[in-house]
Amino acid sequence: MSDALLDRIAAANDLQELDSVRVALLGKSGEITAKLKSLGSMEPETRASEAPKIHALREQVTAAIGDRKAALEAADLERKLATEKIDLSLPAPESVSGTVHPVSQVMDELAEIFADLGFSVAEGPEIETQWYNFTALNMPENHPARAMQDTFYLEPRTPDEEPYVLRTHTSPVQIRAGKDRGAPTYLIAPGRVYRSDSDATHTPMFHQVEGFVIDKGITLGHLKWTLETFLKAFFERDDVVLRMRPSYFPFTEPSAEVDVGWSMEKGRRVVGGQEGWMEVLGSGMVHPRVIANCGLDPDEWQGFAFGCGIDRLAMLKYGMDDLRAFFDGDIRWLKHYGFGALDVPTLSGGVSA
Ligand code: DAH
């Protein structure tokens, strides 16, 4: 192939110029196309010697253009990679930014409030063994308390496998964290829990936060003070009043259900004051068997525990009335009730500010 042709291809500096060269050589009225056309009017002997040369030339030119195209495309990509950067730390513009779901917001608020009291955050699996979900929490097989919760059982994988369950509460984290961390322990465990139940105030998946403390000399007084401090900080009011009612949970002894006082403000029931009571959580002193199942000596260690619905806390604080909307994924609901992604809850700023 002539150097002149090669030079023309090499001189194309971008894809558009290269395409013009291609058209000028191989297009309908291109130079090489014209050579091919001229074959028809040649003497047979001349054609026999010229045809292979012209076809070879066309192939060489096609290949050279292909190579040049690949080189220009690679250079183009390099240039784009070098110049087109995005800074992921920049705030997203309002039009494309999502919001923090109220459940995540409340979990962040809880972590902030309890971190200030010296608690750390623990997690456990949502697919749980029956031992952790029930037995270790002082609910042996056939214990009537197992029927208190509508449990989802997983299909066993082998005939003799004991079915796993979707954890029905965050309480199994007491045992897991107790075994892992030993004592003293101060933790909260927020997370998803599952029960076969569905109406305006129940969804098959919802969220709880577990509180769990093991130390020496722990009393009901510590429990009450902690809950009062937590609820006042969470609802951001000093007039939050607690009432503890005797109750029963297999994993605590004694057990108490905790109500908070509410009052009417602008036609809405809000936490604070004492016009009426509503239940917000279950609690109690950790049962000695639970302490033993954490691998600790119940004669040496005592503790308190509580369990609280996070979705319900969110509804009470932020005024939603249908729990199902939490999980519909409706963008309008999320825009209305969601929180700015950069507004991290802090005690100094007011946890929901
Ligand atoms: N696990 C209980 C439930 O889901 C809630 C609960 C009650 C947790 C008392 C506790 C507790 O830690 O002490 O209904």
mmCIF file of C-alpha atoms and ligand atoms in Angstrom:
data_model
loop_
_atom_site.group_PDB
_atom_site.id
_atom_site.type_symbol
_atom_site.label_atom_id
_atom_site.label_comp_id
_atom_site.label_asym_id
_atom_site.label_seq_id
_atom_site.Cartn_x
_atom_site.Cartn_y
_atom_site.Cartn_z
ATOM 1 C CA MET A 1 0.000 0.000 0.000
ATOM 2 C CA SER A 2 1.252 3.447 -0.820
ATOM 3 C CA ASP A 3 2.654 5.520 2.005
ATOM 4 C CA ALA A 4 0.509 8.421 0.845
ATOM 5 C CA LEU A 5 -2.637 6.453 1.646
ATOM 6 C CA LEU A 6 -1.281 5.386 5.031
ATOM 7 C CA ASP A 7 -0.332 8.974 5.826
ATOM 8 C CA ARG A 8 -3.839 10.159 5.080
ATOM 9 C CA ILE A 9 -5.306 7.591 7.462
ATOM 10 C CA ALA A 10 -2.734 8.361 10.150
ATOM 11 C CA ALA A 11 -3.363 12.095 9.749
ATOM 12 C CA ALA A 12 -7.035 11.739 10.783
ATOM 13 C CA ASN A 13 -7.055 13.234 14.247
ATOM 14 C CA ASP A 14 -10.505 12.312 15.366
ATOM 15 C CA LEU A 15 -13.246 9.845 14.492
ATOM 16 C CA GLN A 16 -15.035 12.346 12.276
ATOM 17 C CA GLU A 17 -11.933 13.082 10.171
ATOM 18 C CA LEU A 18 -11.243 9.359 9.910
ATOM 19 C CA ASP A 19 -14.745 8.759 8.624
ATOM 20 C CA SER A 20 -14.228 11.411 5.926
ATOM 21 C CA VAL A 21 -11.063 9.594 4.822
ATOM 22 C CA ARG A 22 -12.973 6.307 4.790
ATOM 23 C CA VAL A 23 -15.699 7.787 2.587
ATOM 24 C CA ALA A 24 -13.108 9.357 0.274
ATOM 25 C CA LEU A 25 -11.394 5.988 -0.194
ATOM 26 C CA LEU A 26 -14.036 3.290 0.238
ATOM 27 C CA GLY A 27 -17.341 5.157 -0.140
ATOM 28 C CA LYS A 28 -19.620 4.882 -3.175
ATOM 29 C CA SER A 29 -17.539 7.313 -5.216
ATOM 30 C CA GLY A 30 -14.322 6.730 -3.308
ATOM 31 C CA GLU A 31 -10.901 6.351 -4.894
ATOM 32 C CA ILE A 32 -10.525 2.639 -4.211
ATOM 33 C CA THR A 33 -14.142 1.972 -5.148
ATOM 34 C CA ALA A 34 -13.395 3.680 -8.487
ATOM 35 C CA LYS A 35 -10.399 1.358 -8.989
ATOM 36 C CA LEU A 36 -12.638 -1.652 -8.314
ATOM 37 C CA LYS A 37 -15.185 -0.357 -10.771
ATOM 38 C CA SER A 38 -12.488 0.119 -13.421
ATOM 39 C CA LEU A 39 -11.822 -3.643 -13.375
ATOM 40 C CA GLY A 40 -14.968 -4.189 -15.472
ATOM 41 C CA SER A 41 -13.599 -2.282 -18.466
ATOM 42 C CA MET A 42 -10.124 -3.841 -18.390
ATOM 43 C CA GLU A 43 -8.734 -6.341 -20.852
ATOM 44 C CA PRO A 44 -9.019 -9.820 -19.340
ATOM 45 C CA GLU A 45 -5.227 -10.267 -18.913
ATOM 46 C CA THR A 46 -4.796 -6.853 -17.299
ATOM 47 C CA ARG A 47 -7.787 -7.554 -15.042
ATOM 48 C CA ALA A 48 -6.309 -10.896 -13.994
ATOM 49 C CA SER A 49 -3.140 -9.199 -12.820
ATOM 50 C CA GLU A 50 -4.780 -5.975 -11.435
ATOM 51 C CA ALA A 51 -7.757 -7.490 -9.577
ATOM 52 C CA PRO A 52 -5.746 -9.175 -6.782
ATOM 53 C CA LYS A 53 -3.744 -5.979 -6.212
ATOM 54 C CA ILE A 54 -6.831 -3.782 -6.000
ATOM 55 C CA HIS A 55 -8.659 -6.197 -3.666
ATOM 56 C CA ALA A 56 -5.557 -6.469 -1.480
ATOM 57 C CA LEU A 57 -5.325 -2.676 -1.391
ATOM 58 C CA ARG A 58 -8.942 -2.423 -0.295
ATOM 59 C CA GLU A 59 -8.343 -4.918 2.500
ATOM 60 C CA GLN A 60 -5.209 -3.122 3.679
ATOM 61 C CA VAL A 61 -6.973 0.231 3.713
ATOM 62 C CA THR A 62 -9.969 -1.246 5.584
ATOM 63 C CA ALA A 63 -7.635 -2.767 8.182
ATOM 64 C CA ALA A 64 -5.620 0.450 8.568
ATOM 65 C CA ILE A 65 -8.799 2.463 9.077
ATOM 66 C CA GLY A 66 -9.987 -0.108 11.650
ATOM 67 C CA ASP A 67 -6.688 0.151 13.564
ATOM 68 C CA ARG A 68 -6.745 3.929 13.487
ATOM 69 C CA LYS A 69 -10.362 3.892 14.710
ATOM 70 C CA ALA A 70 -9.479 1.650 17.659
ATOM 71 C CA ALA A 71 -6.531 3.893 18.552
ATOM 72 C CA LEU A 72 -8.659 7.054 18.385
ATOM 73 C CA GLU A 73 -11.409 5.466 20.490
ATOM 74 C CA ALA A 74 -8.902 4.342 23.116
ATOM 75 C CA ALA A 75 -7.402 7.832 23.251
ATOM 76 C CA ASP A 76 -10.883 9.279 23.557
ATOM 77 C CA LEU A 77 -11.663 7.012 26.510
ATOM 78 C CA GLU A 78 -8.361 7.884 28.168
ATOM 79 C CA ARG A 79 -9.130 11.562 27.804
ATOM 80 C CA LYS A 80 -12.634 11.090 29.255
ATOM 81 C CA LEU A 81 -11.301 9.092 32.199
ATOM 82 C CA ALA A 82 -8.724 11.766 32.884
ATOM 83 C CA THR A 83 -11.094 14.714 32.638
ATOM 84 C CA GLU A 84 -14.532 13.465 33.705
ATOM 85 C CA LYS A 85 -14.315 13.079 37.465
ATOM 86 C CA ILE A 86 -17.121 12.992 39.979
ATOM 87 C CA ASP A 87 -16.619 13.987 43.579
ATOM 88 C CA LEU A 88 -18.776 11.612 45.612
ATOM 89 C CA SER A 89 -18.357 13.757 48.685
ATOM 90 C CA LEU A 90 -20.264 16.648 47.089
ATOM 91 C CA PRO A 91 -23.853 17.018 48.293
ATOM 92 C CA ALA A 92 -26.400 15.813 45.725
ATOM 93 C CA PRO A 93 -28.644 18.488 44.254
ATOM 94 C CA GLU A 94 -32.087 18.692 45.882
ATOM 95 C CA SER A 95 -33.798 17.260 42.785
ATOM 96 C CA VAL A 96 -31.998 13.911 42.956
ATOM 97 C CA SER A 97 -31.323 13.484 46.657
ATOM 98 C CA GLY A 98 -33.149 10.777 48.573
ATOM 99 C CA THR A 99 -34.209 10.994 52.200
ATOM 100 C CA VAL A 100 -33.360 9.041 55.307
ATOM 101 C CA HIS A 101 -36.268 6.756 56.245
ATOM 102 C CA PRO A 102 -37.836 7.587 59.631
ATOM 103 C CA VAL A 103 -36.889 4.105 60.892
ATOM 104 C CA SER A 104 -33.219 4.738 60.082
ATOM 105 C CA GLN A 105 -33.488 8.186 61.584
ATOM 106 C CA VAL A 106 -34.917 6.802 64.841
ATOM 107 C CA MET A 107 -32.212 4.099 64.957
ATOM 108 C CA ASP A 108 -29.576 6.840 64.603
ATOM 109 C CA GLU A 109 -31.267 8.870 67.325
ATOM 110 C CA LEU A 110 -31.314 5.827 69.637
ATOM 111 C CA ALA A 111 -27.644 5.101 68.995
ATOM 112 C CA GLU A 112 -26.820 8.732 69.774
ATOM 113 C CA ILE A 113 -28.862 8.826 72.981
ATOM 114 C CA PHE A 114 -27.560 5.510 74.296
ATOM 115 C CA ALA A 115 -23.958 6.139 73.253
ATOM 116 C CA ASP A 116 -24.108 9.145 75.562
ATOM 117 C CA LEU A 117 -25.115 6.783 78.394
ATOM 118 C CA GLY A 118 -22.179 4.473 77.653
ATOM 119 C CA PHE A 119 -24.067 1.843 75.614
ATOM 120 C CA SER A 120 -22.688 0.331 72.427
ATOM 121 C CA VAL A 121 -24.661 -1.064 69.492
ATOM 122 C CA ALA A 122 -24.851 -4.845 68.908
ATOM 123 C CA GLU A 123 -26.334 -6.834 66.053
ATOM 124 C CA GLY A 124 -27.529 -10.373 65.521
ATOM 125 C CA PRO A 125 -28.815 -12.467 62.601
ATOM 126 C CA GLU A 126 -32.412 -12.190 61.384
ATOM 127 C CA ILE A 127 -32.486 -15.916 60.570
ATOM 128 C CA GLU A 128 -32.098 -17.373 64.023
ATOM 129 C CA THR A 129 -32.007 -20.758 65.711
ATOM 130 C CA GLN A 130 -34.830 -21.648 68.025
ATOM 131 C CA TRP A 131 -32.319 -21.949 70.828
ATOM 132 C CA TYR A 132 -31.357 -18.270 70.622
ATOM 133 C CA ASN A 133 -34.850 -17.009 69.785
ATOM 134 C CA PHE A 134 -36.645 -19.036 72.476
ATOM 135 C CA THR A 135 -34.847 -21.665 74.528
ATOM 136 C CA ALA A 136 -31.952 -19.555 75.789
ATOM 137 C CA LEU A 137 -34.453 -16.853 76.715
ATOM 138 C CA ASN A 138 -36.102 -19.223 79.155
ATOM 139 C CA MET A 139 -38.785 -20.416 76.726
ATOM 140 C CA PRO A 140 -38.177 -24.180 76.513
ATOM 141 C CA GLU A 141 -40.003 -26.260 73.922
ATOM 142 C CA ASN A 142 -43.737 -26.518 74.636
ATOM 143 C CA HIS A 143 -43.493 -23.439 76.830
ATOM 144 C CA PRO A 144 -46.769 -21.547 76.327
ATOM 145 C CA ALA A 145 -44.815 -18.316 75.779
ATOM 146 C CA ARG A 146 -43.650 -19.613 72.393
ATOM 147 C CA ALA A 147 -47.235 -19.394 71.229
ATOM 148 C CA MET A 148 -47.379 -15.709 72.303
ATOM 149 C CA GLN A 149 -45.639 -14.812 69.050
ATOM 150 C CA ASP A 150 -46.723 -15.865 65.546
ATOM 151 C CA THR A 151 -43.437 -17.248 64.368
ATOM 152 C CA PHE A 152 -42.280 -17.760 60.776
ATOM 153 C CA TYR A 153 -40.504 -21.133 60.639
ATOM 154 C CA LEU A 154 -38.115 -21.915 57.784
ATOM 155 C CA GLU A 155 -38.404 -25.135 55.833
ATOM 156 C CA PRO A 156 -35.830 -27.580 57.273
ATOM 157 C CA ARG A 157 -33.135 -28.516 54.734
ATOM 158 C CA THR A 158 -32.825 -32.070 56.010
ATOM 159 C CA PRO A 159 -35.492 -34.193 57.753
ATOM 160 C CA ASP A 160 -33.683 -33.985 61.097
ATOM 161 C CA GLU A 161 -32.746 -30.284 61.005
ATOM 162 C CA GLU A 162 -34.485 -28.210 63.640
ATOM 163 C CA PRO A 163 -36.214 -25.447 61.646
ATOM 164 C CA TYR A 164 -34.637 -22.011 61.809
ATOM 165 C CA VAL A 165 -36.984 -19.106 62.536
ATOM 166 C CA LEU A 166 -37.125 -15.492 61.426
ATOM 167 C CA ARG A 167 -36.354 -13.895 64.765
ATOM 168 C CA THR A 168 -39.565 -12.746 66.419
ATOM 169 C CA HIS A 169 -37.803 -10.167 68.584
ATOM 170 C CA THR A 170 -34.375 -8.630 69.146
ATOM 171 C CA SER A 171 -34.032 -10.431 72.498
ATOM 172 C CA PRO A 172 -31.797 -13.245 71.090
ATOM 173 C CA VAL A 173 -29.079 -10.587 70.720
ATOM 174 C CA GLN A 174 -28.985 -10.536 74.547
ATOM 175 C CA ILE A 175 -27.614 -14.085 74.519
ATOM 176 C CA ARG A 176 -25.301 -13.661 71.528
ATOM 177 C CA ALA A 177 -23.797 -10.424 72.803
ATOM 178 C CA GLY A 178 -23.731 -11.677 76.398
ATOM 179 C CA LYS A 179 -21.704 -14.733 75.317
ATOM 180 C CA ASP A 180 -19.427 -12.676 73.035
ATOM 181 C CA ARG A 181 -18.780 -9.720 75.279
ATOM 182 C CA GLY A 182 -19.103 -11.087 78.777
ATOM 183 C CA ALA A 183 -19.730 -8.675 81.627
ATOM 184 C CA PRO A 184 -20.096 -5.842 82.367
ATOM 185 C CA THR A 185 -22.158 -5.144 79.226
ATOM 186 C CA TYR A 186 -24.217 -2.115 78.237
ATOM 187 C CA LEU A 187 -25.747 -2.424 74.783
ATOM 188 C CA ILE A 188 -28.650 -1.699 72.515
ATOM 189 C CA ALA A 189 -29.533 -3.937 69.585
ATOM 190 C CA PRO A 190 -31.773 -2.354 66.958
ATOM 191 C CA GLY A 191 -32.987 -4.400 63.999
ATOM 192 C CA ARG A 192 -35.666 -6.120 61.965
ATOM 193 C CA VAL A 193 -37.991 -8.702 63.485
ATOM 194 C CA TYR A 194 -40.736 -10.835 61.921
ATOM 195 C CA ARG A 195 -44.181 -12.051 62.941
ATOM 196 C CA SER A 196 -47.065 -13.399 60.958
ATOM 197 C CA ASP A 197 -49.419 -10.484 61.508
ATOM 198 C CA SER A 198 -50.772 -7.697 59.284
ATOM 199 C CA ASP A 199 -53.135 -4.735 59.836
ATOM 200 C CA ALA A 200 -52.878 -0.945 60.319
ATOM 201 C CA THR A 201 -50.644 -1.346 63.367
ATOM 202 C CA HIS A 202 -48.895 -4.637 62.511
ATOM 203 C CA THR A 203 -46.670 -5.602 59.574
ATOM 204 C CA PRO A 204 -44.993 -8.997 59.079
ATOM 205 C CA MET A 205 -41.619 -7.261 59.383
ATOM 206 C CA PHE A 206 -41.077 -4.470 61.849
ATOM 207 C CA HIS A 207 -38.265 -3.046 63.961
ATOM 208 C CA GLN A 208 -37.336 -3.325 67.596
ATOM 209 C CA VAL A 209 -34.578 -2.096 69.797
ATOM 210 C CA GLU A 210 -33.338 -4.259 72.633
ATOM 211 C CA GLY A 211 -31.610 -2.787 75.649
ATOM 212 C CA PHE A 212 -29.386 -5.071 77.721
ATOM 213 C CA VAL A 213 -27.275 -4.321 80.739
ATOM 214 C CA ILE A 214 -25.238 -6.730 82.836
ATOM 215 C CA ASP A 215 -23.173 -5.475 85.729
ATOM 216 C CA LYS A 216 -22.854 -5.855 89.495
ATOM 217 C CA GLY A 217 -25.520 -4.450 91.779
ATOM 218 C CA ILE A 218 -27.984 -3.533 89.032
ATOM 219 C CA THR A 219 -31.495 -2.763 90.297
ATOM 220 C CA LEU A 220 -34.939 -1.790 88.996
ATOM 221 C CA GLY A 221 -33.983 1.778 89.874
ATOM 222 C CA HIS A 222 -31.271 1.721 87.208
ATOM 223 C CA LEU A 223 -33.798 0.404 84.714
ATOM 224 C CA LYS A 224 -36.323 3.101 85.483
ATOM 225 C CA TRP A 225 -33.756 5.908 85.399
ATOM 226 C CA THR A 226 -32.361 4.676 82.082
ATOM 227 C CA LEU A 227 -35.796 4.431 80.468
ATOM 228 C CA GLU A 228 -36.820 7.845 81.752
ATOM 229 C CA THR A 229 -33.594 9.449 80.512
ATOM 230 C CA PHE A 230 -33.961 7.714 77.144
ATOM 231 C CA LEU A 231 -37.602 8.655 76.603
ATOM 232 C CA LYS A 232 -37.073 12.267 77.643
ATOM 233 C CA ALA A 233 -34.127 12.590 75.264
ATOM 234 C CA PHE A 234 -35.985 10.811 72.471
ATOM 235 C CA PHE A 235 -39.214 12.792 72.690
ATOM 236 C CA GLU A 236 -37.209 15.934 73.465
ATOM 237 C CA ARG A 237 -39.469 16.955 76.364
ATOM 238 C CA ASP A 238 -38.885 17.121 80.098
ATOM 239 C CA ASP A 239 -42.505 16.356 80.964
ATOM 240 C CA VAL A 240 -42.325 12.719 79.829
ATOM 241 C CA VAL A 241 -43.796 10.619 82.666
ATOM 242 C CA LEU A 242 -43.369 6.842 83.008
ATOM 243 C CA ARG A 243 -45.594 4.262 84.636
ATOM 244 C CA MET A 244 -44.385 0.726 85.206
ATOM 245 C CA ARG A 245 -46.989 -2.036 85.358
ATOM 246 C CA PRO A 246 -46.176 -5.567 86.565
ATOM 247 C CA SER A 247 -46.160 -7.945 83.621
ATOM 248 C CA TYR A 248 -44.744 -11.250 82.444
ATOM 249 C CA PHE A 249 -41.893 -12.025 80.077
ATOM 250 C CA PRO A 250 -40.097 -15.361 80.345
ATOM 251 C CA PHE A 251 -36.652 -13.732 80.104
ATOM 252 C CA THR A 252 -37.125 -11.177 82.879
ATOM 253 C CA GLU A 253 -38.086 -11.501 86.533
ATOM 254 C CA PRO A 254 -39.689 -9.297 87.679
ATOM 255 C CA SER A 255 -41.091 -7.910 84.435
ATOM 256 C CA ALA A 256 -42.754 -4.587 83.791
ATOM 257 C CA GLU A 257 -44.621 -3.008 80.925
ATOM 258 C CA VAL A 258 -43.872 0.666 80.617
ATOM 259 C CA ASP A 259 -46.460 3.294 79.718
ATOM 260 C CA VAL A 260 -45.783 6.936 78.932
ATOM 261 C CA GLY A 261 -48.180 9.767 79.681
ATOM 262 C CA TRP A 262 -49.750 11.547 76.708
ATOM 263 C CA SER A 263 -51.695 14.757 76.250
ATOM 264 C CA MET A 264 -53.709 16.379 73.458
ATOM 265 C CA GLU A 265 -51.979 19.092 71.492
ATOM 266 C CA LYS A 266 -53.664 20.663 68.454
ATOM 267 C CA GLY A 267 -56.036 17.705 68.214
ATOM 268 C CA ARG A 268 -53.178 15.228 68.242
ATOM 269 C CA ARG A 269 -52.127 12.815 70.972
ATOM 270 C CA VAL A 270 -48.511 13.557 71.850
ATOM 271 C CA VAL A 271 -46.103 12.042 74.352
ATOM 272 C CA GLY A 272 -45.699 14.223 77.439
ATOM 273 C CA GLY A 273 -48.055 15.283 80.215
ATOM 274 C CA GLN A 274 -50.494 12.940 81.915
ATOM 275 C CA GLU A 275 -53.926 13.046 80.311
ATOM 276 C CA GLY A 276 -53.693 9.337 79.601
ATOM 277 C CA TRP A 277 -51.251 6.431 79.308
ATOM 278 C CA MET A 278 -49.985 4.382 76.425
ATOM 279 C CA GLU A 279 -47.728 1.384 76.441
ATOM 280 C CA VAL A 280 -44.325 1.844 74.785
ATOM 281 C CA LEU A 281 -42.120 -1.018 75.867
ATOM 282 C CA GLY A 282 -41.530 -4.213 77.820
ATOM 283 C CA SER A 283 -38.777 -4.545 80.369
ATOM 284 C CA GLY A 284 -37.527 -6.235 83.485
ATOM 285 C CA MET A 285 -34.610 -7.611 85.452
ATOM 286 C CA VAL A 286 -32.712 -10.216 83.418
ATOM 287 C CA HIS A 287 -33.754 -13.716 84.485
ATOM 288 C CA PRO A 288 -30.944 -15.692 86.197
ATOM 289 C CA ARG A 289 -31.321 -18.457 83.575
ATOM 290 C CA VAL A 290 -30.676 -15.917 80.804
ATOM 291 C CA ILE A 291 -27.565 -14.704 82.608
ATOM 292 C CA ALA A 292 -26.397 -18.314 82.916
ATOM 293 C CA ASN A 293 -27.079 -18.866 79.180
ATOM 294 C CA CYS A 294 -24.739 -15.955 78.474
ATOM 295 C CA GLY A 295 -22.073 -17.988 80.258
ATOM 296 C CA LEU A 296 -22.123 -15.753 83.353
ATOM 297 C CA ASP A 297 -22.706 -16.521 87.013
ATOM 298 C CA PRO A 298 -26.144 -15.146 88.031
ATOM 299 C CA ASP A 299 -25.022 -14.956 91.654
ATOM 300 C CA GLU A 300 -22.315 -12.525 90.630
ATOM 301 C CA TRP A 301 -24.031 -10.542 87.855
ATOM 302 C CA GLN A 302 -27.402 -8.843 87.563
ATOM 303 C CA GLY A 303 -28.952 -6.890 84.758
ATOM 304 C CA PHE A 304 -31.944 -5.235 83.222
ATOM 305 C CA ALA A 305 -33.376 -5.493 79.722
ATOM 306 C CA PHE A 306 -36.036 -3.828 77.651
ATOM 307 C CA GLY A 307 -37.556 -4.193 74.210
ATOM 308 C CA CYS A 308 -39.289 -1.476 72.287
ATOM 309 C CA GLY A 309 -40.907 -1.112 68.845
ATOM 310 C CA ILE A 310 -38.922 1.352 66.735
ATOM 311 C CA ASP A 311 -41.664 1.933 64.171
ATOM 312 C CA ARG A 312 -44.055 2.783 66.958
ATOM 313 C CA LEU A 313 -41.544 5.220 68.457
ATOM 314 C CA ALA A 314 -41.260 6.874 65.029
ATOM 315 C CA MET A 315 -45.048 7.077 64.658
ATOM 316 C CA LEU A 316 -45.438 8.643 68.090
ATOM 317 C CA LYS A 317 -42.677 11.171 67.583
ATOM 318 C CA TYR A 318 -43.288 12.122 63.963
ATOM 319 C CA GLY A 319 -47.070 11.735 63.774
ATOM 320 C CA MET A 320 -47.687 8.954 61.230
ATOM 321 C CA ASP A 321 -50.794 6.859 61.800
ATOM 322 C CA ASP A 322 -50.502 3.897 59.419
ATOM 323 C CA LEU A 323 -47.583 1.562 59.940
ATOM 324 C CA ARG A 324 -48.023 -0.090 56.529
ATOM 325 C CA ALA A 325 -47.001 3.166 54.767
ATOM 326 C CA PHE A 326 -43.531 2.719 56.300
ATOM 327 C CA PHE A 327 -42.866 -0.169 53.948
ATOM 328 C CA ASP A 328 -44.782 0.846 50.790
ATOM 329 C CA GLY A 329 -41.771 2.640 49.316
ATOM 330 C CA ASP A 330 -44.012 5.524 48.158
ATOM 331 C CA ILE A 331 -41.677 8.334 47.169
ATOM 332 C CA ARG A 332 -44.216 11.020 48.232
ATOM 333 C CA TRP A 333 -44.429 9.564 51.754
ATOM 334 C CA LEU A 334 -40.634 9.375 51.934
ATOM 335 C CA LYS A 335 -40.254 12.981 50.768
ATOM 336 C CA HIS A 336 -42.785 14.086 53.372
ATOM 337 C CA TYR A 337 -41.575 12.087 56.367
ATOM 338 C CA GLY A 338 -37.947 11.467 55.381
ATOM 339 C CA PHE A 339 -34.924 13.257 56.810
ATOM 340 C CA GLY A 340 -32.060 15.031 55.071
ATOM 341 C CA ALA A 341 -29.159 12.658 54.495
ATOM 342 C CA LEU A 342 -26.670 15.090 55.979
ATOM 343 C CA ASP A 343 -28.667 15.904 59.124
ATOM 344 C CA VAL A 344 -26.977 13.537 61.532
ATOM 345 C CA PRO A 345 -28.765 13.396 64.901
ATOM 346 C CA THR A 346 -26.751 14.859 67.769
ATOM 347 C CA LEU A 347 -27.670 15.427 71.382
ATOM 348 C CA SER A 348 -26.234 18.921 71.303
ATOM 349 C CA GLY A 349 -28.346 19.855 68.284
ATOM 350 C CA GLY A 350 -31.489 18.076 69.522
ATOM 351 C CA VAL A 351 -31.577 14.497 68.236
ATOM 352 C CA SER A 352 -34.191 15.128 65.526
ATOM 353 C CA ALA A 353 -32.861 18.524 64.391
HETATM 354 N N1 DAH B 1 -38.996 -9.425 73.395
HETATM 355 C C1 DAH B 1 -40.239 -8.820 73.844
HETATM 356 C C2 DAH B 1 -41.236 -8.792 72.719
HETATM 357 O O1 DAH B 1 -40.858 -8.820 71.598
HETATM 358 C C3 DAH B 1 -39.992 -7.419 74.320
HETATM 359 C C4 DAH B 1 -39.206 -7.383 75.581
HETATM 360 C C5 DAH B 1 -39.836 -7.404 76.795
HETATM 361 C C6 DAH B 1 -37.844 -7.367 75.559
HETATM 362 C C7 DAH B 1 -39.144 -7.370 77.984
HETATM 363 C C8 DAH B 1 -37.101 -7.322 76.734
HETATM 364 C C9 DAH B 1 -37.780 -7.326 77.946
HETATM 365 O O2 DAH B 1 -35.781 -7.287 76.758
HETATM 366 O O3 DAH B 1 -37.083 -7.259 79.081
HETATM 367 O O4 DAH B 1 -42.393 -8.708 72.970
#
